[in-house]
Structures are given as structure tokens and as C-alpha cells.
PDB file of N, CA and C in Angstrom:
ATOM      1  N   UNK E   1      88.628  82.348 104.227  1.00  0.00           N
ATOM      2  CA  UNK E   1      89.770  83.219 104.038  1.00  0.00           C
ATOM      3  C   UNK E   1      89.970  84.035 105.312  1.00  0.00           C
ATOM      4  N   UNK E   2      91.270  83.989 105.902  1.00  0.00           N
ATOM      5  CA  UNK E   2      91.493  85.225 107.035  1.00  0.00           C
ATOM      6  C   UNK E   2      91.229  86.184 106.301  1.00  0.00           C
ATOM      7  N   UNK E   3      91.588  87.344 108.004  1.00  0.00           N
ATOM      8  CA  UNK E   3      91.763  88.646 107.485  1.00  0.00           C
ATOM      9  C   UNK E   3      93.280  89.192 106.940  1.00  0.00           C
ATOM     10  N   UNK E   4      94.177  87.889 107.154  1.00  0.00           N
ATOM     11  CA  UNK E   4      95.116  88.612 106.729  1.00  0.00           C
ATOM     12  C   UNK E   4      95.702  88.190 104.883  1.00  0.00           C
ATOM     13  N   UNK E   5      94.811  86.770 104.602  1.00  0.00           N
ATOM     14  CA  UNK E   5      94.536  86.356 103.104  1.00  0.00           C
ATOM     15  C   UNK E   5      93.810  87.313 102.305  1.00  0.00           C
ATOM     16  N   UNK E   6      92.943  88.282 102.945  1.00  0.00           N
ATOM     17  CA  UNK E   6      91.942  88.950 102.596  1.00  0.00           C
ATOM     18  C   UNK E   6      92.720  90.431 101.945  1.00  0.00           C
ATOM     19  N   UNK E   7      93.551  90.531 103.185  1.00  0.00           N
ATOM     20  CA  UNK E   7      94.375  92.025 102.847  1.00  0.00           C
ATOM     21  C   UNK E   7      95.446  91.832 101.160  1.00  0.00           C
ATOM     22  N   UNK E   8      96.312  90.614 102.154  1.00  0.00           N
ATOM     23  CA  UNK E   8      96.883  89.985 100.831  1.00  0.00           C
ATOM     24  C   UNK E   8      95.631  90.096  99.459  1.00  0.00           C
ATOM     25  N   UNK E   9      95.232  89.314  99.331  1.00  0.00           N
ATOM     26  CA  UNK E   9      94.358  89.252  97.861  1.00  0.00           C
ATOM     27  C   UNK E   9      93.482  90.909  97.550  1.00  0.00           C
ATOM     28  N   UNK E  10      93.762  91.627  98.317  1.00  0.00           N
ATOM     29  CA  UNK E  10      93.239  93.191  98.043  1.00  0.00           C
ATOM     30  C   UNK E  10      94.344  93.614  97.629  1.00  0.00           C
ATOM     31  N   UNK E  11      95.989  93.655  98.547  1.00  0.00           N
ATOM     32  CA  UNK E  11      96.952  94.557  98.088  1.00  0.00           C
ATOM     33  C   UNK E  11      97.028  93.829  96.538  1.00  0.00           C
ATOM     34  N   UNK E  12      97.069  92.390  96.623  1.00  0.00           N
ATOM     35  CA  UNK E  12      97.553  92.326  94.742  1.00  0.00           C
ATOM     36  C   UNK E  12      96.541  92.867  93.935  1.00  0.00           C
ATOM     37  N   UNK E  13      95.524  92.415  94.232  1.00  0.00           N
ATOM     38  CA  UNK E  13      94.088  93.508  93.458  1.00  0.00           C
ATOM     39  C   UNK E  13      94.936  94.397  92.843  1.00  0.00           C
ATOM     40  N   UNK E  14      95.121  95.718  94.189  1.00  0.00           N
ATOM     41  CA  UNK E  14      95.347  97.037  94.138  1.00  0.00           C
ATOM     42  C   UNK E  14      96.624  97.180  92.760  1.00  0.00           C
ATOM     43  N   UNK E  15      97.617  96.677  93.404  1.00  0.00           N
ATOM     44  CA  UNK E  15      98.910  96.303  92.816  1.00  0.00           C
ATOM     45  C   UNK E  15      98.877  96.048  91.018  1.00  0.00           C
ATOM     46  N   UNK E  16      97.951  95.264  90.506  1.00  0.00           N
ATOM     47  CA  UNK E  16      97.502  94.749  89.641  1.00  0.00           C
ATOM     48  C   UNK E  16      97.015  96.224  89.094  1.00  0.00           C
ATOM     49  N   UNK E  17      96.196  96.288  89.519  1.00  0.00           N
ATOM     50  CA  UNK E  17      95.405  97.896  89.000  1.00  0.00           C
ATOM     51  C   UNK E  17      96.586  98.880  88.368  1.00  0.00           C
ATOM     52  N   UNK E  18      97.151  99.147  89.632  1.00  0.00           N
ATOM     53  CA  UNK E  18      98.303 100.383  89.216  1.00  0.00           C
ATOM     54  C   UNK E  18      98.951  99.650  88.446  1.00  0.00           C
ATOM     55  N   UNK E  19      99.241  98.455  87.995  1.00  0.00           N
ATOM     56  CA  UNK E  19     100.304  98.064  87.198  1.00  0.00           C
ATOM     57  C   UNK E  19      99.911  98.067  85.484  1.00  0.00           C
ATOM     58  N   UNK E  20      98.402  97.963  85.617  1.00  0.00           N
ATOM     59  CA  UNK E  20      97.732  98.044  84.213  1.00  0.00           C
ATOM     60  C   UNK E  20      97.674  99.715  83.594  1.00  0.00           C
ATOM     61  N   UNK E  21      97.587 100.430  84.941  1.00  0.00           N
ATOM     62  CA  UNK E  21      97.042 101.819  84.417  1.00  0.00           C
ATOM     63  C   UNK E  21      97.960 102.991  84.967  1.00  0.00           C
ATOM     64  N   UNK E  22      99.125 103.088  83.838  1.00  0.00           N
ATOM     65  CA  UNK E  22     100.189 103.658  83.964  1.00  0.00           C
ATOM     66  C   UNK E  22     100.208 104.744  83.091  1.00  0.00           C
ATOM     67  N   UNK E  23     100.915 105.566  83.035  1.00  0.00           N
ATOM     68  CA  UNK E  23     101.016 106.942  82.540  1.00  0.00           C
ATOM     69  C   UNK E  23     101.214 106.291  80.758  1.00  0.00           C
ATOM     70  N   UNK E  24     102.003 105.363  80.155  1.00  0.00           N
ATOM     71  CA  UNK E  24     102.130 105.137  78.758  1.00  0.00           C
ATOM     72  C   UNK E  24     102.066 103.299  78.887  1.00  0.00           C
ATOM     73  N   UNK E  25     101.527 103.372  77.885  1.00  0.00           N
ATOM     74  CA  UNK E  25     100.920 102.205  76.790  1.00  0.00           C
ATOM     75  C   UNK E  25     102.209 100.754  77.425  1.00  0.00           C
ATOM     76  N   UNK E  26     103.479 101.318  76.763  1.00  0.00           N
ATOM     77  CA  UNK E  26     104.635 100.041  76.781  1.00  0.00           C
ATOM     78  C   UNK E  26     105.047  99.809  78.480  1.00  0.00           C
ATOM     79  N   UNK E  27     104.707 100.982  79.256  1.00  0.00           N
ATOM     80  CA  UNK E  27     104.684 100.267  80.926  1.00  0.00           C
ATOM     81  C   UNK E  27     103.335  99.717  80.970  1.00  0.00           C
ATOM     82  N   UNK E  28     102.318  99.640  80.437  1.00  0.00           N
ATOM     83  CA  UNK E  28     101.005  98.993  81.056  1.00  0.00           C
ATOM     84  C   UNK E  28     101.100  97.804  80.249  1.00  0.00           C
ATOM     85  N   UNK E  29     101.493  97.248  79.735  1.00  0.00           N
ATOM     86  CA  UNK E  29     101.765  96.415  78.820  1.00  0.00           C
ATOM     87  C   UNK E  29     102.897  95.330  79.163  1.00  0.00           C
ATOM     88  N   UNK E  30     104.090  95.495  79.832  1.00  0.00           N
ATOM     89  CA  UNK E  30     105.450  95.241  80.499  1.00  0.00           C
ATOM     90  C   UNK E  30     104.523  94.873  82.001  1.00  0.00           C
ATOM     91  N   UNK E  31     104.106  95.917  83.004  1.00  0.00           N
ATOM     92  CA  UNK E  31     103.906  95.893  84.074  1.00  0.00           C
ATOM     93  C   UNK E  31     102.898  95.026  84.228  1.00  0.00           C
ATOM     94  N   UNK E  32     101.992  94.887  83.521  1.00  0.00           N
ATOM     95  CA  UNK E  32     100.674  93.975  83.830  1.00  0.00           C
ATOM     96  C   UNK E  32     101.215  92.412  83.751  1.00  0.00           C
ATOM     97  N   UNK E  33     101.968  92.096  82.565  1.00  0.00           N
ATOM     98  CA  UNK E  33     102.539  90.922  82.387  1.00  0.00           C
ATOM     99  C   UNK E  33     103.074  90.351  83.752  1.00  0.00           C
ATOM    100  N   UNK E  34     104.133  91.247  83.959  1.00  0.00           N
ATOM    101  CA  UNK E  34     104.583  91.059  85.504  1.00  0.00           C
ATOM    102  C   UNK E  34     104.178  90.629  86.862  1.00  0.00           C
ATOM    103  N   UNK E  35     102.933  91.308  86.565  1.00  0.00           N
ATOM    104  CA  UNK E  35     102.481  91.243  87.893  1.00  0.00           C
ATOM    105  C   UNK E  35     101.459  90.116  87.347  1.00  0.00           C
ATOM    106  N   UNK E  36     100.696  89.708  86.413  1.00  0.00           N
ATOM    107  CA  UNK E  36     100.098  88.177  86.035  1.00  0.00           C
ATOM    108  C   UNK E  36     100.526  87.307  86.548  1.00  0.00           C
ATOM    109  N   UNK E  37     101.819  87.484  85.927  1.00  0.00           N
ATOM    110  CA  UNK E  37     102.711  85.856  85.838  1.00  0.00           C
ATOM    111  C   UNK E  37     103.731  85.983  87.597  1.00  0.00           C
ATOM    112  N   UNK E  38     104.045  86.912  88.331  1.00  0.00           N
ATOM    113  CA  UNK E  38     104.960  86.860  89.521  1.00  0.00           C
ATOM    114  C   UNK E  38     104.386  87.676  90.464  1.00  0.00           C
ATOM    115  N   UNK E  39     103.379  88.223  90.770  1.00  0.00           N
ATOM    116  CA  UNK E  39     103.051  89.098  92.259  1.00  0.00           C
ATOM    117  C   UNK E  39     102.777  88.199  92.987  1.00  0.00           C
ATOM    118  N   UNK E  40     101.879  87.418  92.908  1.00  0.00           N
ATOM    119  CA  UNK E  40     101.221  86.577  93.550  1.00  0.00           C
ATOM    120  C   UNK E  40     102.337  85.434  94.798  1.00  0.00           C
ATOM    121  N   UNK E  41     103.155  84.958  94.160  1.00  0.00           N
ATOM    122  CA  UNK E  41     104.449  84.467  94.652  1.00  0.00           C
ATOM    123  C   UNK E  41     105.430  85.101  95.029  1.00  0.00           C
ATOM    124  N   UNK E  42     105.017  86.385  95.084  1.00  0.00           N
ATOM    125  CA  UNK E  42     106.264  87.464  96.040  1.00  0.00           C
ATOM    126  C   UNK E  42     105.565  87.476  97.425  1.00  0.00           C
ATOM    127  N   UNK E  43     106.750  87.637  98.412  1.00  0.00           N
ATOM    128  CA  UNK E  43     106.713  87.916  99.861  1.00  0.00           C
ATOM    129  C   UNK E  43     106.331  88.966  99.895  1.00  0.00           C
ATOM    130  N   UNK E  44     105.695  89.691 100.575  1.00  0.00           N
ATOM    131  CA  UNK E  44     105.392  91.287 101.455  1.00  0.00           C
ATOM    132  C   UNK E  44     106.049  91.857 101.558  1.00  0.00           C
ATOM    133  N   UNK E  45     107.944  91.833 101.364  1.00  0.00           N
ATOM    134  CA  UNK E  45     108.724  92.360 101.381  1.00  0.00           C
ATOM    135  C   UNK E  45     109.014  92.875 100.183  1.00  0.00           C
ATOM    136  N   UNK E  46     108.734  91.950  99.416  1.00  0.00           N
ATOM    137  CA  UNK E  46     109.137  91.669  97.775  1.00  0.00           C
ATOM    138  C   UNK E  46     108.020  92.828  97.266  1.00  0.00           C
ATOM    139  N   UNK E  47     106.991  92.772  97.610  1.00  0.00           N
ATOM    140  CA  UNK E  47     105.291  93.339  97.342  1.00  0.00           C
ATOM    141  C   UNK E  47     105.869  94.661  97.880  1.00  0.00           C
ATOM    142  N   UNK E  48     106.004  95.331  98.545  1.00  0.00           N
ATOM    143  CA  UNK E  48     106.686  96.494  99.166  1.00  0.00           C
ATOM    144  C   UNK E  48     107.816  97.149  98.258  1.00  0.00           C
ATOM    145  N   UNK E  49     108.821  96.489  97.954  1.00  0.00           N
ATOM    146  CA  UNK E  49     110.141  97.166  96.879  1.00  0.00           C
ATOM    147  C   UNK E  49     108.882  97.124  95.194  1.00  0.00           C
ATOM    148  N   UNK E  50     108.204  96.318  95.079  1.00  0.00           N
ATOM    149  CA  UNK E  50     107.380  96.500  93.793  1.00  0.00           C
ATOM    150  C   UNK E  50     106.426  97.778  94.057  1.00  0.00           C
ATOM    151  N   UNK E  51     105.803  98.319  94.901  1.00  0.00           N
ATOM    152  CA  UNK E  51     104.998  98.900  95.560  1.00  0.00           C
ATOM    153  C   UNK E  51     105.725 100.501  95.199  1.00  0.00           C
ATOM    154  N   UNK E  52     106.998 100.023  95.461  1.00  0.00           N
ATOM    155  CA  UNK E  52     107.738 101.859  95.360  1.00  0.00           C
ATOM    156  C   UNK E  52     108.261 101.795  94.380  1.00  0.00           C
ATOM    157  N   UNK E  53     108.437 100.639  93.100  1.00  0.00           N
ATOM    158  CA  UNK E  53     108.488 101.129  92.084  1.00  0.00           C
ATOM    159  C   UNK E  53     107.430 101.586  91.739  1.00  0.00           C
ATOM    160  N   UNK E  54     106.741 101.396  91.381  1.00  0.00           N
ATOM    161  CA  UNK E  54     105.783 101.773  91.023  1.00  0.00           C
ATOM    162  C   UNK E  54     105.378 103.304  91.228  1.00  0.00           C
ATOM    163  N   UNK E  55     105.953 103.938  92.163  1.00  0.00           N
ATOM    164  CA  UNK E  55     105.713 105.113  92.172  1.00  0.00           C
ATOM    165  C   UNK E  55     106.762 106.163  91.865  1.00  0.00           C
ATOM    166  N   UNK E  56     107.632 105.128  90.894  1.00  0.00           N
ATOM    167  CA  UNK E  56     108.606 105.685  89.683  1.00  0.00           C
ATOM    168  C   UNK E  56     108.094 106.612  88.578  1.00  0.00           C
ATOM    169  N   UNK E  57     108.594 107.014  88.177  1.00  0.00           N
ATOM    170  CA  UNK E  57     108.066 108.187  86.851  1.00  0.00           C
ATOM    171  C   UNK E  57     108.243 107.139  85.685  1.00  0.00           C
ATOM    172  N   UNK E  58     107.042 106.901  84.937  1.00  0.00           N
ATOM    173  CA  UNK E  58     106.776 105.766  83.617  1.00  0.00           C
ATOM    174  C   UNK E  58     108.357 106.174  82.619  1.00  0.00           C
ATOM    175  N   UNK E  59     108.428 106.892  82.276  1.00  0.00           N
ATOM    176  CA  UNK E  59     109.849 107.136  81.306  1.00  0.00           C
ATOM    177  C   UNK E  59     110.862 106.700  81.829  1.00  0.00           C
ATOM    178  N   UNK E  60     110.945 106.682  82.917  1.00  0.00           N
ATOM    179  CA  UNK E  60     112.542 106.053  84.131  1.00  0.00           C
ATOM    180  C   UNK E  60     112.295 104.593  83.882  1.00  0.00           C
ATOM    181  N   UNK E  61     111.284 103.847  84.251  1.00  0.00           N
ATOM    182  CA  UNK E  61     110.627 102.770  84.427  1.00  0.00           C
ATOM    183  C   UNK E  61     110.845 102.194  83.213  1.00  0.00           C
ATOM    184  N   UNK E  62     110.697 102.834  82.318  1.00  0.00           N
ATOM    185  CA  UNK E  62     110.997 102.488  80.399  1.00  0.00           C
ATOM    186  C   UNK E  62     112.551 102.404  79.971  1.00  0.00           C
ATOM    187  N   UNK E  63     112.633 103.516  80.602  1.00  0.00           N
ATOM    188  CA  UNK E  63     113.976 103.210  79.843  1.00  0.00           C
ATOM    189  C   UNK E  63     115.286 101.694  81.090  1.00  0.00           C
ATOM    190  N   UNK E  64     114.611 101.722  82.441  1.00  0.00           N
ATOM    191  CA  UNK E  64     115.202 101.033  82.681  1.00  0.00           C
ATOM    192  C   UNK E  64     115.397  99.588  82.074  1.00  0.00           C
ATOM    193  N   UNK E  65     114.029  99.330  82.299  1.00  0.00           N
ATOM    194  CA  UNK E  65     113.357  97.897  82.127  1.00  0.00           C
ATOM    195  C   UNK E  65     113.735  97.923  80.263  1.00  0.00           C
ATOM    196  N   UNK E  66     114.052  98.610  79.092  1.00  0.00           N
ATOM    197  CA  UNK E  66     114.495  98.494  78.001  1.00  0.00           C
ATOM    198  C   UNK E  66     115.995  98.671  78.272  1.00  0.00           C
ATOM    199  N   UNK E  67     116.670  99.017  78.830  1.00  0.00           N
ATOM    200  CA  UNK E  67     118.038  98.709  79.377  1.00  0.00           C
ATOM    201  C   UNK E  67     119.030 100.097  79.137  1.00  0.00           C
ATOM    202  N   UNK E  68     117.931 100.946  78.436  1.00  0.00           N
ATOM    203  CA  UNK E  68     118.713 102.085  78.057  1.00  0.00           C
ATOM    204  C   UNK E  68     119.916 103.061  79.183  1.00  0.00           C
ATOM    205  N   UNK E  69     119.259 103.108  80.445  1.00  0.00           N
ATOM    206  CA  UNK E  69     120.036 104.044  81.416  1.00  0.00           C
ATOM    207  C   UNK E  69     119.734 102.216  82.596  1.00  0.00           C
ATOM    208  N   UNK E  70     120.404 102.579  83.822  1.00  0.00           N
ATOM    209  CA  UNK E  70     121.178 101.502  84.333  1.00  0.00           C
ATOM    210  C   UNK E  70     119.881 102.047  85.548  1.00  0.00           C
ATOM    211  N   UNK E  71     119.193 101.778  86.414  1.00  0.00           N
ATOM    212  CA  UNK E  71     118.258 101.511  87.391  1.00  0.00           C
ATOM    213  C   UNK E  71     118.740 101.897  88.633  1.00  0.00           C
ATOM    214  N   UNK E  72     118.012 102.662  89.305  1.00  0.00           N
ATOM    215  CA  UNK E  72     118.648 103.419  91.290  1.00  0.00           C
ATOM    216  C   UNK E  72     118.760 101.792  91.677  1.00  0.00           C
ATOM    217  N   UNK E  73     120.339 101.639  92.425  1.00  0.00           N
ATOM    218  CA  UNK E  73     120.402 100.038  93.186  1.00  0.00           C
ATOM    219  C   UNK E  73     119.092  99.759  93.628  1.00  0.00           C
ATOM    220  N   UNK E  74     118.742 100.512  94.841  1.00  0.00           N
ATOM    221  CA  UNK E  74     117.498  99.982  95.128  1.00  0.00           C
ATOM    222  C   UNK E  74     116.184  99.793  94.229  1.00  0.00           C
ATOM    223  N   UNK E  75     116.346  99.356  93.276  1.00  0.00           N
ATOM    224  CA  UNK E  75     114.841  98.670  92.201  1.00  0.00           C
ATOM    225  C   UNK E  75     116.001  97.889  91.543  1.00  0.00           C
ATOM    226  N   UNK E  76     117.202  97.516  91.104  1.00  0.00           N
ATOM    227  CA  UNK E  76     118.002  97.094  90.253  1.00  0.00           C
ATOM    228  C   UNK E  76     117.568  95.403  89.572  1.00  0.00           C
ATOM    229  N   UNK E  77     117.199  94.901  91.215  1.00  0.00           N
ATOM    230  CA  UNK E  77     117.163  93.392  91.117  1.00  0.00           C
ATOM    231  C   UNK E  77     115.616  93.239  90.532  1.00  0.00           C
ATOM    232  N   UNK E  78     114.731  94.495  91.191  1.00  0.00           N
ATOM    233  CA  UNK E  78     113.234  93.962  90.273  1.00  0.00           C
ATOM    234  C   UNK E  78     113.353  94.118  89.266  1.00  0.00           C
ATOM    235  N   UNK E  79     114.034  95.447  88.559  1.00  0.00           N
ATOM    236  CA  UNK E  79     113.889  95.871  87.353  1.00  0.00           C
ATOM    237  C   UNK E  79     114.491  94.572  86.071  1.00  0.00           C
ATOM    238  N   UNK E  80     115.800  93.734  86.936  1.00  0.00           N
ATOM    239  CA  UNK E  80     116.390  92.389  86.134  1.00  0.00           C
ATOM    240  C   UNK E  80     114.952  91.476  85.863  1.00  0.00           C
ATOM    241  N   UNK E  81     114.272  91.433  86.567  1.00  0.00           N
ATOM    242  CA  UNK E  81     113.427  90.362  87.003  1.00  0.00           C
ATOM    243  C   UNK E  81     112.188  90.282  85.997  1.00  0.00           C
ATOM    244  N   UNK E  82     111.303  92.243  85.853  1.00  0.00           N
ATOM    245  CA  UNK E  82     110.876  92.526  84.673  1.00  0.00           C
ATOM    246  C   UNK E  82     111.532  92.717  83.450  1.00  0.00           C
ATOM    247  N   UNK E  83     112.465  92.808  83.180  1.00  0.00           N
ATOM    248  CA  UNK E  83     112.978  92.915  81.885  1.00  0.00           C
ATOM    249  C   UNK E  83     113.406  90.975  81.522  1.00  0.00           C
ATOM    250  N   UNK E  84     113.519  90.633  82.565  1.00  0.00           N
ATOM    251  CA  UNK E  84     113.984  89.428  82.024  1.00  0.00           C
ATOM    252  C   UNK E  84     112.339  88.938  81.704  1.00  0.00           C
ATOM    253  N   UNK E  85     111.038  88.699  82.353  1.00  0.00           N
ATOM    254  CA  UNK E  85     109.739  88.810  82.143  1.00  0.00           C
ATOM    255  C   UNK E  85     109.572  88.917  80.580  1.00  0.00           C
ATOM    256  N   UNK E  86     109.858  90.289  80.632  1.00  0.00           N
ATOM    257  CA  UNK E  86     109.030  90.876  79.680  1.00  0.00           C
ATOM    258  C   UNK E  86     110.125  90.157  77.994  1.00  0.00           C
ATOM    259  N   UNK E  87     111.446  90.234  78.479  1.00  0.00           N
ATOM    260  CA  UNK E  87     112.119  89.321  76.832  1.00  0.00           C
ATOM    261  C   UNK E  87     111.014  88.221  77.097  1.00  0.00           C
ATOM    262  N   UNK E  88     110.992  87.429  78.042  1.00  0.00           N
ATOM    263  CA  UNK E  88     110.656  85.627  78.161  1.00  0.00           C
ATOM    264  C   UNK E  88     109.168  86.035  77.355  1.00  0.00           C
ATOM    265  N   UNK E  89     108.087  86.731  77.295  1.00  0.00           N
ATOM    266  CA  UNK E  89     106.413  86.710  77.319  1.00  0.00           C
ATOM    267  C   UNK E  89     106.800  87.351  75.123  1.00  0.00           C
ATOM    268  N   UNK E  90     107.644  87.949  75.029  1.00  0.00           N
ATOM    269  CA  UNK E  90     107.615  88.722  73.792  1.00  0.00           C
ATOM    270  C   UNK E  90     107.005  87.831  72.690  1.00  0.00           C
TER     271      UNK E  90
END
């Protein structure tokens, strides 16, 4: 493994982590799925816009990804991506 396979397979580690251990139950639950089944096959760019969601407030994050209030443009296309996830795994 390089060092730069190495970093890769640490940031998803990391990524993975924060995605399990979120402020409430129905984002750790939504987010972990997510990142199971699609981190791994995201670009560094892609890994980066997931990266700053993540440092969304869990209730914003909820109500987006349940469709209740409409998502800041910039997360819009991940937030389609988990909600579409999370119907497909139900």
C-alpha cells in the first residue's frame, strides 16, 4: 500500500467513524449506511463536500435528508444522493 492508499483508507476510517457517531440515533443510522455502501467510490473531492457535511448540525441534516426543509445548494446534490440511499436500504 502507498502512502497515499494509506491516507485514503485512514480518511474513510475517520469518515466512517463520524458518520456512525452523531449527535441522534436516525443520522447514525442514515449516515453509516451511506458511507458503507458509497464513500469508498467517491473522489477526494466528493470525500471533502461529505467531510463538511458532516460538520452540519444533526437536526438540519434530518430534516434535510427526510425532505422536510430544502438543503444549503452547496450539500443539495449529496443530500439527493443520501436520501435517495437511505429510501433504496429501508
Amino acid at each position: 500500500m502507498t502512502i497515499a492508499e494509506d491516507d485514503r483508507a485512514t480518511r474513510l476510517r475517520r469518515l466512517r467513524m463520524r458518520s456512525m457517531r452523531r449527535g441522534i440515533k436516525e443520522m447514525d443510522l442514515i449516515l453509516i449506511r451511506f458511507a458503507d455502501n458509497r464513500l469508498s467510490a467517491m473522489s477526494d473531492a466528493e470525500l471533502d463536500g461529505y467531510e463538511a457535511l458532516l460538520e452540519e448540525n444533526d437536526q438540519d441534516l434530518y430534516a434535510w435528508v427526510s425532505g422536510q426543509t430544502e438543503p444549503p445548494e452547496r450539500h443539495a446534490a449529496l443530500i439527493r444522493q443520501i436520501s435517495d440511499e437511505f429510501r433504496l436500504e429501508r
